[in-house]
């Protein structure tokens, strides 16, 4: 039997990081088993679906390494609507489903509770199809439904506790439960790997598989992804869009590595490992049962490690979208003609050790490409104290006299300026840094001054001195 797994997102918004994890788990499992990864776009929610969301899914998968052409599909659920309706008709004709015209208010009035499930009122009343009549599945009165799950063992559900659930609406359109089952049958899906939030629906889906005369797939419900408050990640509350992380400057390799650690870990005391190790070692039956905490701080740390591991030339290439404002990246504060590729290449190794996401490259190097620095007013107020004006005067005089404009000469010169005032180098260089770069933190100062050059450095220090008059 050829293993066939599927990833079935809905094109109703940005691509969720939890969905990205599920896609990767399915992808790896299919590769390990010599199977097939199927992409199905569940696009039946016409009111919320947008073509750009579908393209967003495809491009997000491309980014994390599941590239177009390497999987089967994409298929679109809407194209299978005829099969959905045919399956609903077969279930009705075989007696496994019946029509019901009860409203929610009707059920509440009979049961006396808004929390009570459907009471089976129309089970044997012989109501036929008609406008407003929903089709309900006839759940067995006795026995149990056993879900064979590669992660959770064999969860068992009593059939009498499963209400007769709706499989087609009053307008005849099948609901998600039925459409999902029919699509999986049509596509020959053998394993369904998805988040545990779908587990409560699984016995219903398994009953549908059996009623339609097809052996159910093997299930694997991975732990749900939660935030720091142990709440399920929500698009309304949490930062969950994969595209947002991509556009902020997270590397695909770091994101893949981190997502695969949500509920699973490679062998040994290690977390940052080559992708080939993850592909080789990942096992569904080793996935944890407890919820997986999506820790953005940890992800940032991961990403910083991946950035520092890049060859410098690759780091320079990776920064280009933020330096040029291409694609979905906002343009930098300088004009294209102001950018100096050689200057950036000179400071790139310094920047590479200091940023955690690629978007941070812009505030670290903008002083090199702007006519004047963008002054952080809070930094200015904090740094430019009594005596700063005189210190800047001395720095200008000392720098003007330098024969060699290099890092070591600049450092020793400013160190001497501070020593005459009884200041350590850290206190001495702070006003110079703000005058030249506009900030109190950033790249090493003296390497930066060497790249910026004598004329521009002195111009900026003089401008800051005039502001202190």
Coordinates of C-alpha atoms in Angstrom, one line a residue:
X1 CA 0.0 0.0 0.0
X2 CA 1.3 3.4 -0.9
X3 CA 1.1 5.9 1.9
X4 CA -0.9 9.0 0.9
X5 CA -1.1 11.9 3.3
X6 CA -2.8 15.2 2.8
X7 CA -2.6 18.8 4.0
X8 CA -5.9 20.6 3.6
X9 CA -5.8 24.3 4.5
X10 CA -8.6 26.8 3.9
X11 CA -7.9 30.0 1.9
X12 CA -9.5 32.3 4.4
X13 CA -6.5 34.2 5.8
X14 CA -2.8 34.2 6.4
X15 CA -1.0 30.9 6.7
X16 CA -1.0 29.7 10.4
X17 CA 2.2 28.5 11.9
X18 CA 0.3 25.5 13.3
X19 CA -0.7 24.6 9.8
X20 CA 2.9 24.9 8.7
X21 CA 3.9 22.4 11.4
X22 CA 1.2 20.0 10.2
X23 CA 2.3 20.4 6.6
X24 CA 5.9 19.6 7.6
X25 CA 4.9 16.6 9.6
X26 CA 2.9 15.2 6.8
X27 CA 5.6 16.0 4.3
X28 CA 8.3 14.2 6.3
X29 CA 6.1 11.2 7.0
X30 CA 5.3 10.8 3.3
X31 CA 9.0 10.9 2.4
X32 CA 10.0 8.4 5.1
X33 CA 7.4 6.0 3.9
X34 CA 8.1 6.5 0.2
X35 CA 4.6 7.9 -0.1
X36 CA 2.7 10.9 -1.6
X37 CA 2.0 14.3 -0.1
X38 CA -1.3 15.7 -1.4
X39 CA -2.3 19.4 -1.1
X40 CA -6.0 20.0 -1.0
X41 CA -7.4 23.6 -0.8
X42 CA -10.7 23.4 1.2
X43 CA -12.4 26.4 -0.6
X44 CA -16.0 25.7 0.0
X45 CA -16.5 28.8 2.2
X46 CA -17.2 31.1 -0.7
X47 CA -17.9 34.1 1.4
X48 CA -14.4 34.1 3.0
X49 CA -12.2 32.6 0.3
X50 CA -9.9 34.8 -1.8
X51 CA -7.5 33.8 -4.6
X52 CA -4.7 35.7 -2.9
X53 CA -5.1 33.5 0.2
X54 CA -4.6 30.4 -2.0
X55 CA -1.5 31.9 -3.5
X56 CA -0.4 32.8 0.0
X57 CA -0.7 29.1 1.0
X58 CA 1.4 28.0 -2.0
X59 CA 4.1 30.6 -1.5
X60 CA 4.3 29.9 2.2
X61 CA 4.8 26.2 1.5
X62 CA 7.4 27.1 -1.1
X63 CA 9.2 29.1 1.6
X64 CA 9.4 26.3 4.1
X65 CA 10.6 23.8 1.6
X66 CA 7.5 22.1 0.2
X67 CA 7.9 23.4 -3.3
X68 CA 5.3 23.4 -6.1
X69 CA 5.7 20.4 -8.4
X70 CA 7.0 18.2 -5.6
X71 CA 3.5 17.2 -4.3
X72 CA 0.2 16.1 -5.8
X73 CA -2.2 18.9 -6.3
X74 CA -3.3 21.4 -5.4
X75 CA -6.8 20.0 -5.6
X76 CA -9.8 22.2 -4.7
X77 CA -12.6 20.9 -2.5
X78 CA -15.2 22.9 -4.5
X79 CA -14.4 20.8 -7.6
X80 CA -15.7 17.7 -5.7
X81 CA -19.1 19.1 -4.8
X82 CA -20.9 16.5 -7.0
X83 CA -19.2 13.6 -5.1
X84 CA -20.2 15.2 -1.8
X85 CA -23.8 15.3 -2.8
X86 CA -23.8 11.8 -4.2
X87 CA -22.4 10.5 -0.9
X88 CA -25.1 12.2 1.0
X89 CA -27.7 10.7 -1.2
X90 CA -26.2 7.2 -0.8
X91 CA -26.3 7.5 3.0
X92 CA -30.0 8.6 2.8
X93 CA -30.9 5.8 0.4
X94 CA -29.2 3.2 2.6
X95 CA -31.0 4.3 5.7
X96 CA -27.9 5.6 7.3
X97 CA -29.2 9.2 7.3
X98 CA -32.6 10.9 7.6
X99 CA -34.1 14.3 7.1
X100 CA -35.0 16.7 9.9
X101 CA -36.6 20.1 9.9
X102 CA -36.0 20.9 13.6
X103 CA -34.6 24.3 14.4
X104 CA -32.2 24.8 17.4
X105 CA -35.1 26.4 19.2
X106 CA -37.3 23.3 18.6
X107 CA -34.7 21.1 20.2
X108 CA -34.3 23.4 23.2
X109 CA -38.0 23.6 23.7
X110 CA -38.3 19.8 23.8
X111 CA -35.2 19.1 26.0
X112 CA -35.6 22.2 28.2
X113 CA -31.9 23.0 27.8
X114 CA -29.8 25.0 25.4
X115 CA -26.9 22.7 26.1
X116 CA -28.6 19.5 25.2
X117 CA -27.6 17.9 21.9
X118 CA -30.1 16.8 19.2
X119 CA -32.7 14.4 20.6
X120 CA -33.3 12.2 17.5
X121 CA -36.9 13.5 17.1
X122 CA -37.1 12.8 13.4
X123 CA -35.2 9.5 13.4
X124 CA -38.2 7.4 12.5
X125 CA -40.8 9.9 11.3
X126 CA -40.1 9.4 7.6
X127 CA -39.6 13.1 6.7
X128 CA -38.4 13.3 3.1
X129 CA -36.2 15.9 1.4
X130 CA -37.5 19.4 1.0
X131 CA -36.6 23.0 1.4
X132 CA -35.1 23.6 4.9
X133 CA -34.7 19.9 5.7
X134 CA -31.3 19.0 6.9
X135 CA -29.8 15.5 6.5
X136 CA -28.6 13.9 9.7
X137 CA -26.5 10.8 10.1
X138 CA -28.1 7.9 12.0
X139 CA -25.5 7.2 14.7
X140 CA -25.6 3.6 16.0
X141 CA -27.5 3.2 19.3
X142 CA -25.0 0.8 20.8
X143 CA -21.3 -0.1 20.8
X144 CA -18.2 2.0 20.5
X145 CA -16.1 3.6 17.9
X146 CA -12.4 3.0 18.3
X147 CA -10.0 5.4 16.7
X148 CA -6.6 3.9 15.9
X149 CA -4.2 6.8 16.5
X150 CA -0.5 6.5 16.0
X151 CA 0.1 9.1 18.7
X152 CA -2.8 8.6 21.1
X153 CA -3.3 4.8 21.0
X154 CA -6.9 3.8 20.6
X155 CA -9.3 6.5 22.0
X156 CA -12.7 4.9 22.4
X157 CA -16.0 6.7 22.0
X158 CA -19.5 5.4 23.1
X159 CA -21.8 5.7 20.1
X160 CA -24.8 6.5 22.3
X161 CA -23.0 9.7 23.3
X162 CA -22.6 10.9 19.7
X163 CA -25.7 12.8 18.5
X164 CA -27.2 12.3 15.1
X165 CA -25.1 15.0 13.4
X166 CA -25.9 17.0 10.3
X167 CA -24.2 16.0 7.1
X168 CA -26.1 18.2 4.7
X169 CA -27.7 21.6 5.3
X170 CA -31.2 22.5 4.5
X171 CA -30.2 23.8 1.1
X172 CA -28.7 20.4 0.3
X173 CA -25.0 21.5 0.6
X174 CA -22.9 18.9 2.5
X175 CA -21.2 20.1 5.7
X176 CA -17.4 20.0 6.3
X177 CA -17.5 16.6 8.0
X178 CA -18.9 14.8 5.1
X179 CA -17.0 16.8 2.4
X180 CA -13.7 16.1 4.2
X181 CA -14.4 12.4 4.4
X182 CA -15.5 12.1 0.8
X183 CA -12.4 14.0 -0.4
X184 CA -10.1 11.8 1.6
X185 CA -11.8 8.7 0.1
X186 CA -11.6 10.1 -3.4
X187 CA -7.9 10.9 -3.1
X188 CA -7.1 7.6 -1.5
X189 CA -5.7 9.1 1.7
X190 CA -4.3 6.4 4.0
X191 CA -3.1 8.5 6.9
X192 CA -4.6 11.7 8.4
X193 CA -2.0 13.7 10.4
X194 CA -3.6 16.7 12.0
X195 CA -3.9 18.7 15.3
X196 CA -5.7 17.2 18.3
X197 CA -8.4 19.8 18.1
X198 CA -10.0 17.6 15.4
X199 CA -10.0 14.5 17.6
X200 CA -13.6 15.1 18.8
X201 CA -14.8 15.0 15.2
X202 CA -12.9 11.9 14.4
X203 CA -15.4 9.3 15.6
X204 CA -18.1 11.0 13.5
X205 CA -15.8 10.9 10.4
X206 CA -14.9 7.3 11.1
X207 CA -18.6 6.3 11.2
X208 CA -19.0 8.1 7.9
X209 CA -16.1 6.1 6.3
X210 CA -17.6 2.9 7.6
X211 CA -21.1 3.8 6.5
X212 CA -19.8 4.5 3.0
X213 CA -18.2 1.1 2.9
X214 CA -14.5 2.2 2.9
X215 CA -11.9 1.4 5.5
X216 CA -11.0 4.5 7.6
X217 CA -7.5 5.9 7.4
X218 CA -4.9 5.6 10.2
X219 CA -5.2 8.7 12.4
X220 CA -2.5 10.7 14.1
X221 CA -3.5 13.7 16.2
X222 CA -0.5 15.9 17.1
X223 CA -0.6 18.3 20.1
X224 CA -2.3 21.6 19.7
X225 CA 0.1 24.7 19.6
X226 CA -0.5 27.1 22.4
X227 CA 0.8 30.6 23.5
X228 CA 2.6 31.4 26.8
X229 CA -0.8 31.4 28.6
X230 CA -1.4 27.8 27.3
X231 CA -4.2 29.1 25.2
X232 CA -4.6 27.7 21.6
X233 CA -2.9 30.1 19.2
X234 CA -5.5 32.4 17.8
X235 CA -5.3 34.6 14.7
X236 CA -7.3 37.3 16.6
X237 CA -4.9 37.3 19.6
X238 CA -1.5 36.0 18.7
X239 CA 1.2 36.5 16.1
X240 CA 0.5 33.3 14.0
X241 CA 0.9 34.2 10.3
X242 CA 3.9 32.5 8.8
X243 CA 4.2 35.3 6.2
X244 CA 4.7 37.8 9.1
X245 CA 7.7 35.9 10.4
X246 CA 9.0 35.5 6.9
X247 CA 8.7 39.2 6.2
X248 CA 10.3 40.1 9.6
X249 CA 13.4 38.2 8.5
X250 CA 13.2 34.7 9.9
X251 CA 15.1 32.2 7.9
X252 CA 13.1 29.2 6.5
X253 CA 15.6 26.8 7.9
X254 CA 15.2 28.2 11.4
X255 CA 11.4 28.2 11.2
X256 CA 11.3 24.6 9.9
X257 CA 13.6 23.4 12.7
X258 CA 11.7 25.2 15.4
X259 CA 8.2 24.1 14.2
X260 CA 9.3 20.5 14.2
X261 CA 10.3 20.8 17.8
X262 CA 6.7 21.6 18.8
X263 CA 5.8 18.3 20.3
X264 CA 8.8 16.3 19.3
X265 CA 12.6 16.4 19.8
X266 CA 15.6 14.8 18.0
X267 CA 17.9 12.4 19.8
X268 CA 20.5 13.7 22.2
X269 CA 20.6 17.0 24.1
X270 CA 20.2 19.2 21.0
X271 CA 17.6 21.2 19.3
X272 CA 19.3 23.0 16.4
X273 CA 20.0 20.2 14.0
X274 CA 20.4 19.9 10.2
X275 CA 17.1 19.3 8.4
X276 CA 18.4 15.9 7.2
X277 CA 18.6 14.8 10.8
X278 CA 15.0 15.8 11.4
X279 CA 13.9 14.0 8.2
X280 CA 15.7 10.9 9.3
X281 CA 14.8 10.9 13.0
X282 CA 11.2 12.2 13.2
X283 CA 8.7 9.6 14.3
X284 CA 5.0 10.1 14.8
X285 CA 4.8 7.7 17.6
X286 CA 7.4 9.7 19.5
X287 CA 5.3 12.9 19.4
X288 CA 4.3 14.2 22.9
X289 CA 0.7 14.2 24.0
X290 CA 0.9 17.5 25.9
X291 CA 0.3 20.9 24.2
X292 CA 3.2 22.5 22.4
X293 CA 4.2 26.0 23.5
X294 CA 5.1 28.4 20.6
X295 CA 7.8 30.5 22.2
X296 CA 8.6 33.5 20.0
X297 CA 11.6 34.4 22.1
X298 CA 13.1 30.9 21.6
X299 CA 12.3 31.1 17.9
X300 CA 14.3 34.4 17.8
X301 CA 17.2 32.8 19.5
X302 CA 17.0 29.9 17.0
X303 CA 17.0 32.4 14.1
X304 CA 19.9 34.3 15.4
X305 CA 21.9 31.1 15.5
X306 CA 21.0 30.3 12.0
X307 CA 21.9 33.8 10.8
X308 CA 25.3 33.6 12.5
X309 CA 25.9 30.2 10.8
X310 CA 25.5 31.6 7.3
X311 CA 28.6 32.2 5.2
X312 CA 29.0 36.0 4.9
X313 CA 28.2 36.0 1.2
X314 CA 24.9 34.2 1.9
X315 CA 24.1 36.6 4.7
X316 CA 24.6 39.6 2.4
X317 CA 22.3 38.0 -0.2
X318 CA 19.7 37.2 2.5
X319 CA 19.6 40.8 3.6
X320 CA 18.9 42.2 0.1
X321 CA 15.1 42.3 0.3
X322 CA 15.4 44.6 3.4
X323 CA 18.1 46.7 1.9
X324 CA 16.2 47.2 -1.3
X325 CA 12.6 46.9 -0.3
X326 CA 11.6 44.1 -2.7
X327 CA 8.5 41.9 -2.7
X328 CA 6.5 42.3 0.5
X329 CA 9.3 44.1 2.4
X330 CA 8.9 47.8 3.2
X331 CA 11.4 50.0 1.5
X332 CA 14.3 51.2 3.7
X333 CA 14.7 54.9 4.7
X334 CA 17.4 55.6 2.1
X335 CA 17.0 56.1 -1.6
X336 CA 18.3 53.4 -3.9
X337 CA 21.1 55.6 -5.2
X338 CA 22.3 56.2 -1.6
X339 CA 23.0 52.5 -1.0
X340 CA 26.7 51.5 -1.1
X341 CA 27.1 47.8 -1.6
X342 CA 30.8 47.9 -0.8
X343 CA 30.1 49.7 2.5
X344 CA 27.5 47.2 3.4
X345 CA 29.8 44.3 2.6
X346 CA 32.5 45.9 4.9
X347 CA 30.1 45.9 7.9
X348 CA 28.1 42.8 7.1
X349 CA 30.3 40.4 9.3
X350 CA 29.8 42.8 12.2
X351 CA 26.0 43.1 11.7
X352 CA 25.7 39.3 11.3
X353 CA 26.7 38.7 14.9
X354 CA 24.3 41.2 16.3
X355 CA 20.9 40.7 14.7
X356 CA 18.3 38.0 15.4
X357 CA 16.0 38.7 12.4
X358 CA 17.0 40.1 9.0
X359 CA 14.8 43.1 9.3
X360 CA 17.0 44.4 12.1
X361 CA 19.7 45.0 9.5
X362 CA 18.1 48.3 8.5
X363 CA 18.4 50.2 11.8
X364 CA 21.9 48.8 12.2
X365 CA 23.3 50.2 9.0
X366 CA 21.0 53.1 8.0
X367 CA 23.6 55.6 9.2
X368 CA 25.9 54.5 6.4
X369 CA 23.5 55.4 3.6
X370 CA 21.6 58.5 4.8
X371 CA 22.8 62.1 4.3
X372 CA 22.4 62.6 8.1
X373 CA 21.6 60.0 10.8
X374 CA 18.1 59.4 12.1
X375 CA 18.4 60.7 15.7
X376 CA 16.7 58.7 18.5
X377 CA 15.6 61.6 20.6
X378 CA 15.5 59.5 23.8
X379 CA 19.1 58.4 23.1
X380 CA 20.1 62.0 22.5
X381 CA 18.6 63.2 25.8
X382 CA 20.1 60.4 27.7
X383 CA 23.6 60.8 26.3
X384 CA 24.2 64.5 25.6
X385 CA 24.9 65.7 29.2
X386 CA 27.0 68.5 30.6
X387 CA 30.4 68.3 29.1
X388 CA 29.3 66.5 25.9
X389 CA 29.8 69.7 23.8
X390 CA 33.4 70.1 24.8
X391 CA 34.0 66.3 24.4
X392 CA 32.8 66.5 20.8
X393 CA 35.0 69.5 20.2
X394 CA 38.0 67.5 21.4
X395 CA 37.0 64.5 19.3
X396 CA 36.8 66.6 16.2
X397 CA 40.2 68.1 16.8
X398 CA 41.8 64.7 17.5
X399 CA 40.2 63.0 14.5
X400 CA 41.2 65.9 12.2
X401 CA 44.8 65.3 13.1
X402 CA 44.8 61.6 12.4
X403 CA 47.1 60.5 9.7
X404 CA 45.6 57.1 9.3
X405 CA 41.8 56.7 9.3
X406 CA 41.5 53.1 10.6
X407 CA 39.8 51.3 13.4
X408 CA 42.8 51.1 15.8
X409 CA 43.8 54.7 15.3
X410 CA 40.3 55.9 15.8
X411 CA 39.9 53.9 19.0
X412 CA 43.2 54.9 20.6
X413 CA 42.6 58.5 19.7
X414 CA 39.2 58.7 21.3
X415 CA 40.4 56.8 24.3
X416 CA 43.1 59.4 24.8
X417 CA 40.5 62.2 24.5
X418 CA 38.5 60.5 27.3
X419 CA 41.5 59.9 29.5
X420 CA 42.3 63.6 29.6
X421 CA 38.8 64.1 31.0
X422 CA 39.0 61.1 33.4
X423 CA 36.5 59.1 31.4
X424 CA 36.6 55.5 30.4
X425 CA 36.1 54.7 26.7
X426 CA 32.5 53.7 27.1
X427 CA 31.5 57.1 28.5
X428 CA 33.7 58.9 25.9
X429 CA 32.3 57.1 22.8
X430 CA 28.6 57.4 23.7
X431 CA 28.1 61.0 22.5
X432 CA 30.2 60.3 19.4
X433 CA 28.1 57.2 18.6
X434 CA 24.8 59.2 18.9
X435 CA 26.2 62.1 16.9
X436 CA 27.3 59.7 14.1
X437 CA 24.7 56.9 14.1
X438 CA 21.8 58.5 15.9
X439 CA 21.6 55.7 18.4
X440 CA 23.2 54.4 21.6
X441 CA 23.5 50.8 20.4
X442 CA 24.6 49.3 17.1
X443 CA 27.6 48.1 15.2
X444 CA 31.1 48.5 16.8
X445 CA 31.7 52.2 16.7
X446 CA 35.3 52.4 15.4
X447 CA 34.8 49.9 12.6
X448 CA 31.7 51.9 11.6
X449 CA 33.6 55.2 11.6
X450 CA 36.3 53.7 9.4
X451 CA 33.7 52.6 6.8
X452 CA 31.8 55.9 7.1
X453 CA 34.9 57.9 6.3
X454 CA 36.6 60.9 7.8
X455 CA 34.6 63.7 6.1
X456 CA 31.2 62.3 6.9
X457 CA 32.2 61.4 10.4
X458 CA 33.5 64.9 11.2
X459 CA 30.5 66.5 9.5
X460 CA 28.1 64.6 11.8
X461 CA 30.0 65.3 15.0
X462 CA 30.1 69.1 14.1
X463 CA 26.4 69.1 13.4
X464 CA 25.7 67.5 16.8
X465 CA 28.0 70.0 18.5
X466 CA 26.0 72.9 16.9
X467 CA 22.8 71.4 18.2
X468 CA 24.2 71.6 21.7
X469 CA 24.8 75.3 21.5

